[in-house]
Every structure is written in C-alpha cells, then in structure tokens.
N, CA, C and O of each residue as an XYZ file, in Angstrom:
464
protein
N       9.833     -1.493     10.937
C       8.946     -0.997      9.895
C       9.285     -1.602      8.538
O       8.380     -1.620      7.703
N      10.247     -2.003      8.279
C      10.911     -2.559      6.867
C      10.586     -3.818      6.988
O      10.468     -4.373      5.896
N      10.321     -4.744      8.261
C      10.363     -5.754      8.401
C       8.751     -5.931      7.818
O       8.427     -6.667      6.885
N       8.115     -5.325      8.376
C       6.407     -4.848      8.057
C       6.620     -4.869      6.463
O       6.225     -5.685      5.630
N       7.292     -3.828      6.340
C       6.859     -3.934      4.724
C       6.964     -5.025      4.176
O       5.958     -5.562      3.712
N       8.220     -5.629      4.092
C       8.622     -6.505      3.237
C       7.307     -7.883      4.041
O       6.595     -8.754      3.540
N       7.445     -7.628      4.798
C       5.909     -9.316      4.497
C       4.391     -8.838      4.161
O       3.413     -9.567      3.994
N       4.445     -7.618      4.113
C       3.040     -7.120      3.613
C       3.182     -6.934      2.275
O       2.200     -7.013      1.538
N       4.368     -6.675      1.820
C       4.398     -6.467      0.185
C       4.778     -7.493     -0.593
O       4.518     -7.453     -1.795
N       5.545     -8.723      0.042
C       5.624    -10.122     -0.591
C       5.334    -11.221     -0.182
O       5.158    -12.092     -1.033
N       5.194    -11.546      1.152
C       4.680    -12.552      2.094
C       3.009    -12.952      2.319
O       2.534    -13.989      2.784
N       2.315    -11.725      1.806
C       1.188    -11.306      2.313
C       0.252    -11.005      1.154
O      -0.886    -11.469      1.209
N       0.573    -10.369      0.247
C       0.750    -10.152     -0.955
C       0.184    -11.552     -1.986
O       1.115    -12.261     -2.367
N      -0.674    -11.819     -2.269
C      -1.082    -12.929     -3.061
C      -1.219    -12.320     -4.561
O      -1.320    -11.138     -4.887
N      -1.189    -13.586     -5.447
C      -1.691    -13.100     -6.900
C      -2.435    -12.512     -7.539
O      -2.328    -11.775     -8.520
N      -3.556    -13.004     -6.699
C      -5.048    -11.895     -7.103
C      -4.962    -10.721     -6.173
O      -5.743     -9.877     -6.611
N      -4.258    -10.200     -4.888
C      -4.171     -8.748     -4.957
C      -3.153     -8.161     -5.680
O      -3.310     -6.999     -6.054
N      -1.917     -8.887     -6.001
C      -1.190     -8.120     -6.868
C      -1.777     -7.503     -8.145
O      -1.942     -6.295     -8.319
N      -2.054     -8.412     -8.957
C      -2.692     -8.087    -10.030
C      -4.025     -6.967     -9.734
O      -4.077     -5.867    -10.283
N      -4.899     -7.395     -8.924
C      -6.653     -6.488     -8.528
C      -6.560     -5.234     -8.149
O      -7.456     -4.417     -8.360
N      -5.288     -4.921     -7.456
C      -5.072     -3.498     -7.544
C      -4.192     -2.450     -8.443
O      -3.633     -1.377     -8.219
N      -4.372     -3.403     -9.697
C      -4.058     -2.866    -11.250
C      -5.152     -2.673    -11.606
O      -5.800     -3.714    -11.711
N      -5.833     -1.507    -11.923
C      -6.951     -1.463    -12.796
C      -6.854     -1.526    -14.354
O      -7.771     -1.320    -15.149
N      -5.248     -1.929    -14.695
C      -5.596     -2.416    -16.386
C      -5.025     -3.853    -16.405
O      -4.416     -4.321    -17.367
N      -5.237     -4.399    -15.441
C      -4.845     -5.737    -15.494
C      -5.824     -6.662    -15.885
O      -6.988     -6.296    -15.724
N      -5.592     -7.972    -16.446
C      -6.318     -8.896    -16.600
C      -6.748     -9.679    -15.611
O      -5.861    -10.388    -15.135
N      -8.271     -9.842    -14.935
C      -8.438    -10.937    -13.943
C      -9.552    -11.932    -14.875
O     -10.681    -12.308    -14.559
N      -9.139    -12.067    -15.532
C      -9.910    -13.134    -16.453
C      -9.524    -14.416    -15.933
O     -10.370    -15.297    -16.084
N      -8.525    -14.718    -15.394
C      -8.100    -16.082    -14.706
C      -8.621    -16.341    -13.283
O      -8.394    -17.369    -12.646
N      -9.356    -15.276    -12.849
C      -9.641    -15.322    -11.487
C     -11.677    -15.359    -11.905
O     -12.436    -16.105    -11.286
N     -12.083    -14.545    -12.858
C     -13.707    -14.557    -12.857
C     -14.215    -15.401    -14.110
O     -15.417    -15.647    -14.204
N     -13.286    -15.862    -15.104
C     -13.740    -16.853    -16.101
C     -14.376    -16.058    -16.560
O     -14.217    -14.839    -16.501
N     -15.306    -16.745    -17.160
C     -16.731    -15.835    -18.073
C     -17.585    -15.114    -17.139
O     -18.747    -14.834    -17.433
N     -17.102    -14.831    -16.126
C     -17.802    -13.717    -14.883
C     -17.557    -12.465    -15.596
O     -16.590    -12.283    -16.335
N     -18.427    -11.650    -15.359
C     -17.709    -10.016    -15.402
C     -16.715     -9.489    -14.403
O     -17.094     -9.442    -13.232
N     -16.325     -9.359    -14.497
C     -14.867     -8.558    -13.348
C     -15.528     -7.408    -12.756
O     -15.577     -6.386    -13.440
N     -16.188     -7.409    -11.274
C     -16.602     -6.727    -10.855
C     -16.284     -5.082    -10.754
O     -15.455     -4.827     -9.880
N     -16.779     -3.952    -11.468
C     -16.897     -2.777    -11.429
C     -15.878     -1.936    -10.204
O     -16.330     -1.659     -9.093
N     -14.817     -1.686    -10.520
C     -14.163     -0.878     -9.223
C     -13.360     -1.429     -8.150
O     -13.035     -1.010     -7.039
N     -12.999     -3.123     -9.192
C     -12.394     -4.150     -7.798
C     -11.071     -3.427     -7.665
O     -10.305     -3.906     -6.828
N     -10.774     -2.657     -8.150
C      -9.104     -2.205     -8.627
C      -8.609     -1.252     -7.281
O      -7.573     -1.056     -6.645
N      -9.955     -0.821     -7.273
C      -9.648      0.531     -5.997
C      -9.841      0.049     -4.965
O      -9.236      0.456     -3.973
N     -11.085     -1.342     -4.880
C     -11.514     -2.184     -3.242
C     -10.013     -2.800     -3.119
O      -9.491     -2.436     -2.065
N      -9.357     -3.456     -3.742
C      -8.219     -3.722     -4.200
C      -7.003     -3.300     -3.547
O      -6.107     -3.768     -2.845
N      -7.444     -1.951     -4.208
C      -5.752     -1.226     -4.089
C      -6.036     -0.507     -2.371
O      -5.164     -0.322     -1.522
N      -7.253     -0.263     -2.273
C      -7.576      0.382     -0.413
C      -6.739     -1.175      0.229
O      -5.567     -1.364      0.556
N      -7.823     -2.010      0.217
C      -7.150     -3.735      0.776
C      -5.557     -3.416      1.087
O      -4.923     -3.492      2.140
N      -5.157     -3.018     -0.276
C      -3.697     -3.422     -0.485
C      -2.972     -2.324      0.932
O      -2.222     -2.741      1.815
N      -3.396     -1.108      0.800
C      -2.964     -0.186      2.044
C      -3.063     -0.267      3.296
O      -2.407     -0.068      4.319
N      -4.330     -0.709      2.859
C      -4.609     -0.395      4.843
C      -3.781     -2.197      5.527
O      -3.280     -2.257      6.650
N      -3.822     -3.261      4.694
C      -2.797     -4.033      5.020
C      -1.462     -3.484      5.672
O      -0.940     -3.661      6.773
N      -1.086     -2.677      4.449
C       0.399     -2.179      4.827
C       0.524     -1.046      6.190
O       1.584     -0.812      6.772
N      -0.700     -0.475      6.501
C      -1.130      0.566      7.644
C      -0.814     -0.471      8.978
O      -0.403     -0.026     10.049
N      -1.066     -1.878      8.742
C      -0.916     -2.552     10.096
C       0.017     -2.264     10.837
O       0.043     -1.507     11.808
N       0.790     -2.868     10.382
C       2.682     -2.966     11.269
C       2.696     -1.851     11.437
O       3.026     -1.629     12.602
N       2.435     -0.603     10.665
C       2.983      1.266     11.161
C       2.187      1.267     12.284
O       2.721      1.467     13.376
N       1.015      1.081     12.206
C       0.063      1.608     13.209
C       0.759      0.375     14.767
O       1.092      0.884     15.838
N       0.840     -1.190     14.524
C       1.293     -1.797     15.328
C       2.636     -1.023     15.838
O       2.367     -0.217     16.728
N       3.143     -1.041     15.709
C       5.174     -0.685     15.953
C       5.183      0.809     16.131
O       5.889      1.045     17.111
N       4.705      1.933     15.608
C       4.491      2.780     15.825
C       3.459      2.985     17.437
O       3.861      3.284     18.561
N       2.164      2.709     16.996
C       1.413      3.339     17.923
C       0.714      4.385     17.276
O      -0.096      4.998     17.970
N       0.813      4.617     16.450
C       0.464      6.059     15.739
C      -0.713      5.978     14.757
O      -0.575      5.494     13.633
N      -2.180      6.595     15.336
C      -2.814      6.378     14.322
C      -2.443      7.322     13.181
O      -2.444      6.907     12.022
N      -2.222      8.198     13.391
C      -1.872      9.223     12.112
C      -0.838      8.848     11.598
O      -0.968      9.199     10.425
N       0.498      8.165     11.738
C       1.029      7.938     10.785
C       0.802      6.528     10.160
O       1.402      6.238      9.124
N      -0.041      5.646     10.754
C      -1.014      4.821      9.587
C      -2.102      5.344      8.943
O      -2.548      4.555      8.110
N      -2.577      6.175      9.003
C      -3.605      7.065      8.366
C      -2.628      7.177      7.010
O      -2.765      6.716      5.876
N      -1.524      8.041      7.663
C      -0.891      8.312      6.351
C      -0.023      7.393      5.693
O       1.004      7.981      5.352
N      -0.021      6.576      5.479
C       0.494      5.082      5.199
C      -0.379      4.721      4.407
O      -0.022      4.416      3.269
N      -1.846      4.647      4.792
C      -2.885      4.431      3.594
C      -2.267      5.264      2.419
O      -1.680      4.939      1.387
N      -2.651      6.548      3.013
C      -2.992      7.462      1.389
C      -1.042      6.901      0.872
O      -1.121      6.166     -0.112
N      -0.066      7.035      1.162
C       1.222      6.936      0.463
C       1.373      5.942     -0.302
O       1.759      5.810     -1.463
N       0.820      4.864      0.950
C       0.691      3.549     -0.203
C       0.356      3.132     -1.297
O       0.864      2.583     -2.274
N      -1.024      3.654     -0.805
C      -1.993      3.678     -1.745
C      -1.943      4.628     -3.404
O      -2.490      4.285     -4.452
N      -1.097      5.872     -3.149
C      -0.331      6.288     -4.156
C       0.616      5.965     -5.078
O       0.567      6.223     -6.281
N       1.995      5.058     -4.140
C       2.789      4.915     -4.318
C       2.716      3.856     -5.432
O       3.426      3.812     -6.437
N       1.367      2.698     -4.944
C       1.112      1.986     -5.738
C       0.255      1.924     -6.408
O      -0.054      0.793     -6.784
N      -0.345      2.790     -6.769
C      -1.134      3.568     -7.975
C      -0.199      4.126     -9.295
O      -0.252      3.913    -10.506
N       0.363      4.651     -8.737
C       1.942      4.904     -9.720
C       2.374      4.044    -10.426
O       2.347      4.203    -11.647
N       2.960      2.739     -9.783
C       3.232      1.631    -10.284
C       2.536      0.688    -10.962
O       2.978     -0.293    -11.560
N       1.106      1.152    -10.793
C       0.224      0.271    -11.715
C       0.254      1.071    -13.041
O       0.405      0.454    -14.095
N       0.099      2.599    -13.033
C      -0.050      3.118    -14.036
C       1.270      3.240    -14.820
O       1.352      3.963    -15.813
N       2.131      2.634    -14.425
C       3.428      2.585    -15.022
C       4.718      3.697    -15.174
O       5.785      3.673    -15.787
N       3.893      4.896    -14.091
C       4.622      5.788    -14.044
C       6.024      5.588    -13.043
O       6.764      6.570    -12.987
N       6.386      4.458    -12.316
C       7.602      4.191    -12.050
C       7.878      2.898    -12.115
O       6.953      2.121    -12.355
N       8.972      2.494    -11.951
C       8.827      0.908    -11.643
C       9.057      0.481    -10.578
O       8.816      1.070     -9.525
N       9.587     -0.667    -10.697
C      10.077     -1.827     -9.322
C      10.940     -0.951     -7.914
O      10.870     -0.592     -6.739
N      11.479     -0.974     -8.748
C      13.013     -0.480     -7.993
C      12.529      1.364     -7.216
O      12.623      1.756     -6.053
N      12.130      1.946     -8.221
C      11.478      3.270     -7.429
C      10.088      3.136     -6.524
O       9.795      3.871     -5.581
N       9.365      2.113     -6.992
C       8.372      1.526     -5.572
C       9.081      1.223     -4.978
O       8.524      1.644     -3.964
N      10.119      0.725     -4.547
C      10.414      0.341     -2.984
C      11.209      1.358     -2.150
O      11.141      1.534     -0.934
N      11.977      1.991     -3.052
C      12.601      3.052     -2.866
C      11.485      4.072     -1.988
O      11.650      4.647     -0.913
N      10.269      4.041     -2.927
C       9.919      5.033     -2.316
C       8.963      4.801     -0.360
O       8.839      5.481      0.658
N       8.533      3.419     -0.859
C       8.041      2.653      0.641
C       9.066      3.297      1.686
O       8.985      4.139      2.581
N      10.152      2.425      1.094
C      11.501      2.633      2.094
C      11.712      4.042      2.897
O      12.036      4.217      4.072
N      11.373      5.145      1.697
C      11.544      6.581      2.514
C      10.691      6.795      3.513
O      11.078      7.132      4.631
N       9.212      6.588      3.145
C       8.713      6.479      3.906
C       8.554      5.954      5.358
O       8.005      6.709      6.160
N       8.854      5.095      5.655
C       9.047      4.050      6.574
C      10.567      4.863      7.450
O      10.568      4.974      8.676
N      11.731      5.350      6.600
C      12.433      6.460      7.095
C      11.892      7.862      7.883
O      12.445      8.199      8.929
N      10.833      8.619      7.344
C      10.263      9.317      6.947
C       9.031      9.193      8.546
O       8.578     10.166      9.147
N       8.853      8.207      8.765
C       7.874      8.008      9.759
C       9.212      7.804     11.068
O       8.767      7.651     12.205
N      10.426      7.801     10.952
C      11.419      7.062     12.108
C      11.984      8.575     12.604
O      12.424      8.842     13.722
N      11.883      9.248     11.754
C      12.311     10.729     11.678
C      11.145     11.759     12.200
O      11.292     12.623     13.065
N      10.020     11.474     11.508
C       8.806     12.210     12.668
C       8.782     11.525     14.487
O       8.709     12.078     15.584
N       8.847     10.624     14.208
C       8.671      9.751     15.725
C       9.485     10.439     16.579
O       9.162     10.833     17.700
N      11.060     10.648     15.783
C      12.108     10.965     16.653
C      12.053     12.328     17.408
O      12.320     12.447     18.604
N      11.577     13.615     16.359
C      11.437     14.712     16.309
C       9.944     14.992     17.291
O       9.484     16.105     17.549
N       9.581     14.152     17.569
C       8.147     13.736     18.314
C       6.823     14.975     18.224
O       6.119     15.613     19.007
N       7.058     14.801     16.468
C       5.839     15.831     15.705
C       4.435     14.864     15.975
O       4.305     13.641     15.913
N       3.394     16.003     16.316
C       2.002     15.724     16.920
C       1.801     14.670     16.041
O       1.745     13.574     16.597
N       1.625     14.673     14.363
C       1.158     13.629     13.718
C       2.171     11.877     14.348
O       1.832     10.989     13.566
N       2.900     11.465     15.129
C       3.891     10.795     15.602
C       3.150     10.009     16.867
O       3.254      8.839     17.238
N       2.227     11.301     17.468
C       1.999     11.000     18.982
C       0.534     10.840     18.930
O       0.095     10.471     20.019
N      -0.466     11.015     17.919
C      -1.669     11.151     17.440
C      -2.645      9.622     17.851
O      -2.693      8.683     17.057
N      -3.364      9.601     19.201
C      -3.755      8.076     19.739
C      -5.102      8.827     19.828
O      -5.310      9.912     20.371
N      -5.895      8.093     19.239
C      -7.563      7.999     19.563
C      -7.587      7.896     21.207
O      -8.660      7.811     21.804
C-alpha cells in the first residue's frame, strides 16, 4: 500500500495535477490567455483520488476501503492545498491511513471484506 502511494503521489503525479487540484493556484502556464476552466480544482482534486483508490482497491480487494480512500484523500489533500498542513503532515497522514486500512483488513471489519 505505501508502495501505491508513493508512485501515485510522485511517479504519477504530473505538474498540471499537482498544481489543478489547488484551487488557488496559478494555471496560467497551462491555459495562456484561455480562461481556466470553472471547477478544474475539484475535477482535479476527484482525478487526484480516485488515482490513489487504485492500488487500495488493487492489493486490497476492497471496494469500500477504496471508496474510502477517495473521500481521505481527497481531504487530506484539500487540507494541503488550503494550507492548513504541510508536507510532512500530508504524508504522515496518507501513511496512517494506508496503516489504518492493514489494521481493518486484519481485524476483518465488513468495510475490509466489502466486494460488489
């Protein structure tokens, strides 16, 4: 699961989604004298999750705990855009997570075993 993260969050991870799922970021280098399309921040920042939902849902098996991988992610790095943590507490907090899912699996809680 760490292995997942780390190439979905830097390997995988390009310039224009880093930046696009900042909604106070500048993409003026990416649309020129375009308008910066209305809400790319959130198409963006979903993109950015459900990426990271792969490997859980792969390696796991678990749709519910990629379900919930979206929304954490998707929080986690909402936070970090808005500047309410930084570097070091985003990964921290991925990391628990990714703990956090090894510990439901183990305990073999319904959200763990949850297959369409």
């Amino acid at each position: 699961l760490l292995i997942g993260h780390a190439i979905c969050d830097f390997a995988l991870q390009g310039e224009f989604l880093s930046l696009a799922k900042n909604r106070h970021a500048n993409l003026a280098q990416f649309f020129g004298d375009k308008e910066v399309p209305r809400g790319l921040w959130f198409h963006a920042l979903g993109a950015h999750s459900l990426i990271h939902a792969a490997p859980v849902w792969w390696i796991t098996g678990s749709v519910g705990l990629a379900a919930l991988e979206v929304v954490l992610h998707g929080l986690i790095a909402f936070a970090k855009c808005e500047g309410w943590t930084r570097f070091s507490t985003d990964q921290f907090l991925h990391v628990a997570c990714k703990v956090t899912y090894v510990v439901v699996i183990g305990l073999n809680c319904p959200l763990a075993t949850w297959h369409p």
